[in-house]
PDB file of C-alpha atoms in Angstrom:
ATOM      1  CA  MET A   2      -9.333 -33.840  12.470  1.00 89.00           C
ATOM      2  CA  PRO A   3      -9.895 -36.341   9.829  1.00 95.00           C
ATOM      3  CA  ILE A   4      -8.805 -39.764   9.522  1.00 97.00           C
ATOM      4  CA  LYS A   5      -6.036 -40.361   6.872  1.00 97.00           C
ATOM      5  CA  LEU A   6      -6.446 -43.424   4.310  1.00 97.00           C
ATOM      6  CA  ARG A   7      -3.310 -43.816   2.426  1.00 94.00           C
ATOM      7  CA  MET A   8      -3.752 -46.449  -0.776  1.00 91.00           C
ATOM      8  CA  PRO A   9      -1.155 -48.803  -2.584  1.00 88.00           C
ATOM      9  CA  PRO A  10      -1.191 -47.599  -6.143  1.00 84.00           C
ATOM     10  CA  ILE A  11      -2.758 -50.239  -7.205  1.00 85.00           C
ATOM     11  CA  LEU A  12      -6.044 -48.592  -6.231  1.00 90.00           C
ATOM     12  CA  ARG A  13      -5.220 -45.180  -6.846  1.00 90.00           C
ATOM     13  CA  PRO A  14      -6.876 -45.536 -10.251  1.00 90.00           C
ATOM     14  CA  GLN A  15     -10.390 -45.907  -8.506  1.00 90.00           C
ATOM     15  CA  ILE A  16      -9.814 -42.584  -5.986  1.00 92.00           C
ATOM     16  CA  GLY A  17      -7.986 -40.317  -8.763  1.00 90.00           C
ATOM     17  CA  GLY A  18      -4.973 -41.115  -8.579  1.00 90.00           C
ATOM     18  CA  ALA A  19      -4.555 -39.595  -5.181  1.00 91.00           C
ATOM     19  CA  ARG A  20      -2.098 -41.489  -2.410  1.00 89.00           C
ATOM     20  CA  GLU A  21      -4.612 -40.573   0.219  1.00 93.00           C
ATOM     21  CA  VAL A  22      -8.162 -40.026   0.424  1.00 96.00           C
ATOM     22  CA  GLU A  23      -9.923 -38.240   3.827  1.00 97.00           C
ATOM     23  CA  ALA A  24     -12.268 -40.347   5.663  1.00 97.00           C
ATOM     24  CA  SER A  25     -14.272 -40.082   9.010  1.00 97.00           C
ATOM     25  CA  GLY A  26     -15.044 -43.303  11.684  1.00 97.00           C
ATOM     26  CA  ALA A  27     -14.550 -43.894  15.178  1.00 97.00           C
ATOM     27  CA  THR A  28     -13.868 -48.013  13.881  1.00 97.00           C
ATOM     28  CA  LEU A  29     -12.071 -49.406  10.800  1.00 98.00           C
ATOM     29  CA  GLN A  30     -15.179 -50.522   9.630  1.00 98.00           C
ATOM     30  CA  ASP A  31     -16.689 -46.625   9.876  1.00 97.00           C
ATOM     31  CA  VAL A  32     -13.983 -45.158   8.124  1.00 98.00           C
ATOM     32  CA  LEU A  33     -13.825 -48.357   5.069  1.00 98.00           C
ATOM     33  CA  ASP A  34     -17.449 -48.031   4.769  1.00 97.00           C
ATOM     34  CA  ASP A  35     -17.104 -43.850   4.364  1.00 97.00           C
ATOM     35  CA  VAL A  36     -14.677 -44.534   1.571  1.00 97.00           C
ATOM     36  CA  PHE A  37     -15.913 -47.057  -0.075  1.00 96.00           C
ATOM     37  CA  ALA A  38     -19.535 -45.197   0.265  1.00 97.00           C
ATOM     38  CA  ARG A  39     -17.793 -42.445  -2.160  1.00 96.00           C
ATOM     39  CA  PHE A  40     -15.179 -44.739  -4.078  1.00 95.00           C
ATOM     40  CA  PRO A  41     -17.072 -47.384  -3.937  1.00 94.00           C
ATOM     41  CA  GLY A  42     -15.103 -49.513  -6.816  1.00 92.00           C
ATOM     42  CA  VAL A  43     -11.853 -50.176  -4.074  1.00 94.00           C
ATOM     43  CA  ARG A  44     -14.534 -52.513  -2.291  1.00 95.00           C
ATOM     44  CA  SER A  45     -14.112 -55.137  -3.931  1.00 94.00           C
ATOM     45  CA  HIS A  46     -10.464 -54.740  -3.405  1.00 93.00           C
ATOM     46  CA  ILE A  47      -9.923 -54.526   0.773  1.00 96.00           C
ATOM     47  CA  ILE A  48     -13.336 -56.790   1.531  1.00 97.00           C
ATOM     48  CA  ASP A  49     -14.327 -60.144   0.429  1.00 96.00           C
ATOM     49  CA  ASP A  50     -17.483 -61.783   0.312  1.00 95.00           C
ATOM     50  CA  ALA A  51     -17.908 -62.936   3.791  1.00 96.00           C
ATOM     51  CA  GLY A  52     -16.907 -59.078   4.922  1.00 95.00           C
ATOM     52  CA  ALA A  53     -13.462 -59.585   5.685  1.00 96.00           C
ATOM     53  CA  ILE A  54     -10.690 -57.616   4.808  1.00 97.00           C
ATOM     54  CA  ASN A  55      -9.147 -59.840   2.022  1.00 96.00           C
ATOM     55  CA  ARG A  56      -6.420 -62.316   2.669  1.00 93.00           C
ATOM     56  CA  PHE A  57      -4.043 -60.797   0.002  1.00 94.00           C
ATOM     57  CA  VAL A  58      -4.643 -56.991   1.355  1.00 96.00           C
ATOM     58  CA  ASN A  59      -2.779 -55.887   4.757  1.00 97.00           C
ATOM     59  CA  VAL A  60      -4.222 -53.116   6.509  1.00 98.00           C
ATOM     60  CA  TYR A  61      -2.158 -50.826   9.593  1.00 98.00           C
ATOM     61  CA  VAL A  62      -4.309 -48.580  12.533  1.00 98.00           C
ATOM     62  CA  GLN A  63      -1.531 -46.814  13.488  1.00 97.00           C
ATOM     63  CA  ASN A  64       1.079 -48.661  12.399  1.00 96.00           C
ATOM     64  CA  GLU A  65      -0.221 -51.427  13.650  1.00 96.00           C
ATOM     65  CA  ASP A  66      -1.426 -54.538  11.252  1.00 97.00           C
ATOM     66  CA  VAL A  67      -4.864 -55.013  12.811  1.00 97.00           C
ATOM     67  CA  ARG A  68      -4.946 -58.744  11.771  1.00 94.00           C
ATOM     68  CA  LEU A  69      -2.654 -58.846  15.199  1.00 92.00           C
ATOM     69  CA  GLY A  70      -5.396 -57.260  17.422  1.00 92.00           C
ATOM     70  CA  ASP A  71      -9.368 -56.445  16.487  1.00 96.00           C
ATOM     71  CA  GLY A  72      -9.838 -56.602  12.300  1.00 97.00           C
ATOM     72  CA  LEU A  73     -12.292 -54.270  11.657  1.00 98.00           C
ATOM     73  CA  SER A  74     -13.064 -53.485  14.649  1.00 98.00           C
ATOM     74  CA  THR A  75     -10.196 -51.824  15.522  1.00 98.00           C
ATOM     75  CA  ALA A  76     -10.289 -48.269  17.185  1.00 98.00           C
ATOM     76  CA  VAL A  77      -9.040 -45.087  14.846  1.00 98.00           C
ATOM     77  CA  PRO A  78      -8.117 -42.386  16.487  1.00 97.00           C
ATOM     78  CA  ASP A  79      -9.258 -39.087  15.348  1.00 96.00           C
ATOM     79  CA  GLY A  80      -6.094 -37.537  12.824  1.00 97.00           C
ATOM     80  CA  GLY A  81      -4.707 -41.271  12.783  1.00 97.00           C
ATOM     81  CA  THR A  82      -3.662 -42.922   9.841  1.00 97.00           C
ATOM     82  CA  VAL A  83      -4.947 -45.951   8.035  1.00 98.00           C
ATOM     83  CA  ILE A  84      -2.689 -47.808   5.700  1.00 97.00           C
ATOM     84  CA  VAL A  85      -3.786 -50.542   2.602  1.00 97.00           C
ATOM     85  CA  LEU A  86      -0.403 -52.950   1.232  1.00 96.00           C
ATOM     86  CA  PRO A  87      -1.520 -55.779  -0.907  1.00 96.00           C
ATOM     87  CA  ALA A  88       0.429 -58.801  -0.871  1.00 96.00           C
ATOM     88  CA  MET A  89       4.072 -58.689  -1.755  1.00 97.00           C
ATOM     89  CA  ALA A  90       3.236 -63.229  -2.615  1.00 97.00           C
ATOM     90  CA  GLY A  91       3.795 -65.679  -4.476  1.00 96.00           C
ATOM     91  CA  GLY A  92       6.681 -68.923  -5.316  1.00 90.00           C
ATOM     92  CA  ALA A  93       7.202 -71.217  -6.910  1.00 84.00           C
ATOM     93  CA  ALA A  94       4.166 -73.723  -5.977  1.00 72.00           C
TER      94      ALA A  94
ATOM     95  CA  MET B  25      14.329 -51.942 -18.170  1.00 93.00           C
ATOM     96  CA  VAL B  26      16.085 -52.077 -14.475  1.00 97.00           C
ATOM     97  CA  THR B  27      18.972 -51.146 -14.213  1.00 98.00           C
ATOM     98  CA  ILE B  28      20.832 -52.813 -10.387  1.00 98.00           C
ATOM     99  CA  SER B  29      24.104 -52.242  -9.728  1.00 98.00           C
ATOM    100  CA  ARG B  30      26.172 -56.025  -9.701  1.00 97.00           C
ATOM    101  CA  ALA B  31      26.450 -55.263  -5.536  1.00 97.00           C
ATOM    102  CA  ILE B  32      22.908 -55.066  -5.125  1.00 98.00           C
ATOM    103  CA  ALA B  33      22.420 -57.902  -7.535  1.00 98.00           C
ATOM    104  CA  ASP B  34      25.606 -59.850  -5.935  1.00 97.00           C
ATOM    105  CA  GLN B  35      22.968 -59.488  -2.503  1.00 98.00           C
ATOM    106  CA  ILE B  36      19.887 -60.567  -3.664  1.00 98.00           C
ATOM    107  CA  VAL B  37      21.587 -63.788  -4.351  1.00 98.00           C
ATOM    108  CA  ALA B  38      23.848 -64.117  -1.146  1.00 98.00           C
ATOM    109  CA  HIS B  39      19.974 -63.813   0.535  1.00 98.00           C
ATOM    110  CA  ALA B  40      18.912 -65.737  -1.727  1.00 98.00           C
ATOM    111  CA  ARG B  41      21.088 -68.316  -1.050  1.00 98.00           C
ATOM    112  CA  GLU B  42      21.033 -67.451   2.664  1.00 98.00           C
ATOM    113  CA  GLY B  43      16.889 -68.220   3.000  1.00 97.00           C
ATOM    114  CA  LEU B  44      16.787 -72.026   1.529  1.00 97.00           C
ATOM    115  CA  PRO B  45      15.934 -74.571   1.865  1.00 97.00           C
ATOM    116  CA  ASP B  46      12.933 -71.741   1.867  1.00 97.00           C
ATOM    117  CA  GLU B  47      12.916 -68.736  -0.515  1.00 97.00           C
ATOM    118  CA  ALA B  48      13.419 -65.143   0.351  1.00 98.00           C
ATOM    119  CA  CYS B  49      11.996 -62.436  -0.302  1.00 98.00           C
ATOM    120  CA  GLY B  50      12.206 -58.630  -0.527  1.00 98.00           C
ATOM    121  CA  ILE B  51      12.308 -55.339  -2.614  1.00 98.00           C
ATOM    122  CA  VAL B  52      14.872 -53.010  -4.248  1.00 98.00           C
ATOM    123  CA  ALA B  53      13.677 -49.764  -4.119  1.00 98.00           C
ATOM    124  CA  GLY B  54      14.834 -46.898  -6.919  1.00 97.00           C
ATOM    125  CA  ARG B  55      14.294 -43.903  -8.808  1.00 97.00           C
ATOM    126  CA  ASP B  56      13.706 -43.877 -12.329  1.00 96.00           C
ATOM    127  CA  GLY B  57      14.066 -47.621 -13.074  1.00 96.00           C
ATOM    128  CA  THR B  58      17.500 -47.377 -11.215  1.00 98.00           C
ATOM    129  CA  ALA B  59      18.632 -49.631  -8.142  1.00 98.00           C
ATOM    130  CA  THR B  60      19.231 -47.545  -4.979  1.00 97.00           C
ATOM    131  CA  ARG B  61      18.236 -49.622  -2.328  1.00 96.00           C
ATOM    132  CA  PHE B  62      18.099 -53.546  -1.538  1.00 96.00           C
ATOM    133  CA  HIS B  63      15.817 -54.076   1.368  1.00 98.00           C
ATOM    134  CA  PRO B  64      15.616 -58.430   2.599  1.00 98.00           C
ATOM    135  CA  ALA B  65      12.451 -58.663   4.482  1.00 98.00           C
ATOM    136  CA  VAL B  66      11.479 -61.799   6.521  1.00 98.00           C
ATOM    137  CA  ASN B  67       9.231 -64.648   4.201  1.00 98.00           C
ATOM    138  CA  GLY B  68       5.950 -65.006   6.451  1.00 96.00           C
ATOM    139  CA  ASP B  69       5.313 -68.135   5.098  1.00 94.00           C
ATOM    140  CA  PRO B  70       8.524 -69.555   4.774  1.00 96.00           C
ATOM    141  CA  SER B  71       8.543 -72.462   2.133  1.00 96.00           C
ATOM    142  CA  PRO B  72      10.682 -73.781  -1.135  1.00 96.00           C
ATOM    143  CA  PHE B  73       7.549 -73.632  -2.571  1.00 95.00           C
ATOM    144  CA  ARG B  74       5.819 -70.362  -1.041  1.00 96.00           C
ATOM    145  CA  TYR B  75       6.969 -66.393   0.152  1.00 97.00           C
ATOM    146  CA  SER B  76       5.026 -63.812   1.592  1.00 97.00           C
ATOM    147  CA  ILE B  77       7.380 -60.655   3.012  1.00 98.00           C
ATOM    148  CA  GLU B  78       5.793 -61.395   6.100  1.00 97.00           C
ATOM    149  CA  SER B  79       3.253 -57.786   6.760  1.00 96.00           C
ATOM    150  CA  ARG B  80       5.366 -55.806   9.752  1.00 96.00           C
ATOM    151  CA  ASP B  81       7.970 -55.958   7.080  1.00 97.00           C
ATOM    152  CA  LEU B  82       6.214 -55.187   4.596  1.00 97.00           C
ATOM    153  CA  LEU B  83       5.122 -51.371   6.187  1.00 97.00           C
ATOM    154  CA  ARG B  84       8.990 -50.719   7.089  1.00 97.00           C
ATOM    155  CA  ILE B  85      10.568 -51.437   3.863  1.00 97.00           C
ATOM    156  CA  VAL B  86       7.757 -49.579   2.228  1.00 95.00           C
ATOM    157  CA  THR B  87       7.383 -46.760   4.177  1.00 92.00           C
ATOM    158  CA  ALA B  88      11.201 -46.247   4.203  1.00 94.00           C
ATOM    159  CA  ILE B  89      11.227 -45.936   0.463  1.00 94.00           C
ATOM    160  CA  ASP B  90       8.192 -43.616   0.704  1.00 87.00           C
ATOM    161  CA  ASP B  91      10.102 -41.797   3.145  1.00 87.00           C
ATOM    162  CA  ALA B  92      12.924 -41.571   0.215  1.00 93.00           C
ATOM    163  CA  GLU B  93      10.930 -40.364  -2.510  1.00 90.00           C
ATOM    164  CA  GLU B  94      12.249 -43.591  -3.877  1.00 94.00           C
ATOM    165  CA  ASP B  95       9.413 -46.488  -5.728  1.00 93.00           C
ATOM    166  CA  VAL B  96       9.212 -49.978  -4.901  1.00 96.00           C
ATOM    167  CA  LEU B  97      11.023 -50.585  -7.880  1.00 97.00           C
ATOM    168  CA  ALA B  98      11.642 -54.305  -8.131  1.00 98.00           C
ATOM    169  CA  ILE B  99      10.149 -57.515  -5.389  1.00 98.00           C
ATOM    170  CA  TYR B 100      12.382 -60.375  -5.352  1.00 98.00           C
ATOM    171  CA  HIS B 101      11.891 -63.789  -4.376  1.00 98.00           C
ATOM    172  CA  SER B 102      14.232 -66.654  -4.900  1.00 97.00           C
ATOM    173  CA  HIS B 103      13.139 -70.268  -6.939  1.00 97.00           C
ATOM    174  CA  THR B 104      15.154 -72.903  -5.254  1.00 96.00           C
ATOM    175  CA  MET B 105      14.404 -75.692  -8.221  1.00 94.00           C
ATOM    176  CA  SER B 106      13.003 -73.692 -11.311  1.00 95.00           C
ATOM    177  CA  PRO B 107      13.450 -71.066 -13.326  1.00 96.00           C
ATOM    178  CA  ALA B 108      13.555 -67.375 -13.185  1.00 97.00           C
ATOM    179  CA  PHE B 109      10.004 -68.297 -14.553  1.00 97.00           C
ATOM    180  CA  PRO B 110       6.521 -66.292 -13.208  1.00 97.00           C
ATOM    181  CA  SER B 111       5.109 -69.734 -11.440  1.00 97.00           C
ATOM    182  CA  ARG B 112       0.825 -68.961 -11.562  1.00 96.00           C
ATOM    183  CA  THR B 113       0.951 -68.762  -7.920  1.00 96.00           C
ATOM    184  CA  ASP B 114       3.619 -65.776  -8.542  1.00 97.00           C
ATOM    185  CA  VAL B 115       0.892 -64.467 -11.488  1.00 97.00           C
ATOM    186  CA  ASP B 116      -2.609 -65.227  -9.167  1.00 95.00           C
ATOM    187  CA  LEU B 117      -0.611 -62.714  -6.223  1.00 96.00           C
ATOM    188  CA  ALA B 118       0.417 -60.249  -8.262  1.00 96.00           C
ATOM    189  CA  PHE B 119      -1.302 -56.749  -7.494  1.00 94.00           C
ATOM    190  CA  TRP B 120       2.220 -54.126  -8.097  1.00 95.00           C
ATOM    191  CA  PRO B 121       1.427 -53.358 -11.267  1.00 92.00           C
ATOM    192  CA  ASP B 122       4.546 -50.570 -10.833  1.00 92.00           C
ATOM    193  CA  ALA B 123       6.829 -53.130  -9.769  1.00 96.00           C
ATOM    194  CA  ALA B 124       9.058 -54.735 -11.224  1.00 98.00           C
ATOM    195  CA  TYR B 125       9.118 -58.584  -9.985  1.00 98.00           C
ATOM    196  CA  LEU B 126      12.391 -59.916  -9.988  1.00 98.00           C
ATOM    197  CA  ILE B 127      12.233 -63.977  -9.686  1.00 98.00           C
ATOM    198  CA  VAL B 128      16.447 -65.249  -8.826  1.00 98.00           C
ATOM    199  CA  SER B 129      16.658 -68.252  -9.670  1.00 97.00           C
ATOM    200  CA  LEU B 130      19.028 -70.519  -7.961  1.00 97.00           C
ATOM    201  CA  ALA B 131      18.636 -73.826  -9.948  1.00 95.00           C
ATOM    202  CA  SER B 132      20.671 -72.903 -12.470  1.00 94.00           C
ATOM    203  CA  ASP B 133      24.939 -71.900 -11.382  1.00 94.00           C
ATOM    204  CA  PRO B 134      25.929 -68.864 -10.829  1.00 95.00           C
ATOM    205  CA  PRO B 135      22.263 -68.009 -10.870  1.00 97.00           C
ATOM    206  CA  ASP B 136      19.501 -66.653 -13.165  1.00 97.00           C
ATOM    207  CA  LEU B 137      18.007 -63.542 -12.096  1.00 98.00           C
ATOM    208  CA  LYS B 138      14.844 -62.496 -14.604  1.00 98.00           C
ATOM    209  CA  THR B 139      12.550 -59.539 -14.171  1.00 98.00           C
ATOM    210  CA  PHE B 140       8.710 -59.093 -15.362  1.00 98.00           C
ATOM    211  CA  THR B 141       5.962 -56.945 -14.999  1.00 97.00           C
ATOM    212  CA  ILE B 142       2.432 -59.151 -14.481  1.00 97.00           C
ATOM    213  CA  VAL B 143      -0.312 -56.551 -14.613  1.00 95.00           C
ATOM    214  CA  ASP B 144      -3.890 -58.654 -15.383  1.00 92.00           C
ATOM    215  CA  GLY B 145      -2.578 -61.957 -15.281  1.00 95.00           C
ATOM    216  CA  ARG B 146      -0.529 -61.219 -17.818  1.00 97.00           C
ATOM    217  CA  ILE B 147       3.572 -61.479 -17.725  1.00 98.00           C
ATOM    218  CA  ALA B 148       5.307 -58.927 -19.968  1.00 98.00           C
ATOM    219  CA  ARG B 149       9.366 -59.229 -19.735  1.00 97.00           C
ATOM    220  CA  ARG B 150      11.056 -56.531 -18.838  1.00 96.00           C
ATOM    221  CA  GLU B 151      14.893 -55.861 -19.191  1.00 97.00           C
ATOM    222  CA  LEU B 152      17.154 -56.668 -16.560  1.00 97.00           C
ATOM    223  CA  VAL B 153      20.596 -54.263 -16.959  1.00 98.00           C
ATOM    224  CA  ILE B 154      23.292 -56.073 -14.129  1.00 97.00           C
ATOM    225  CA  SER B 155      26.019 -52.808 -13.877  1.00 91.00           C
TER     226      SER B 155
END
């Protein structure tokens, strides 16, 4: 079963306006690479120059924030769900 | 235009006051520009000058809004000592172009609520109606 990757509104234009794309891979890194190969414009929004997940993007595998787990090495089960949500952040200074 | 009931506006102000001395934050769900639900969130970066909706709260609330077939109408946060206008940080970290950014300033009495859209670094005032 394919993995579903759900995109936030800001990235939907990069994937043709859809809410989610199907992908394959055993780890989050594999799944993202599969998506980036088809939609190269998405990469810089999710991955920083050092190859890590962008500080202001939250990525969840099976509803768990990967930053609290194994990051890009997080295993993604067959038919699993990956959700990308940009931060809601700011402040007076 | 963003339309919010007096009850939800009062909840936002109450949440902002409860959060003092730090900024408070959350999400207002809506349909067709009208608020339907108020979702207070945990500030994962608690400070009088910063907010960041804590990541588990962010997923929980956005999923609930999706499941209810509502939209993220507004992302709100408080400015504890400064006016209700987006700061440089607010602009730099605005990643939700379809949502309104609602700022509640506690620097004035009564508190001042204003909404903006922030797209590609540009701030545009969005009319806020409290009815």
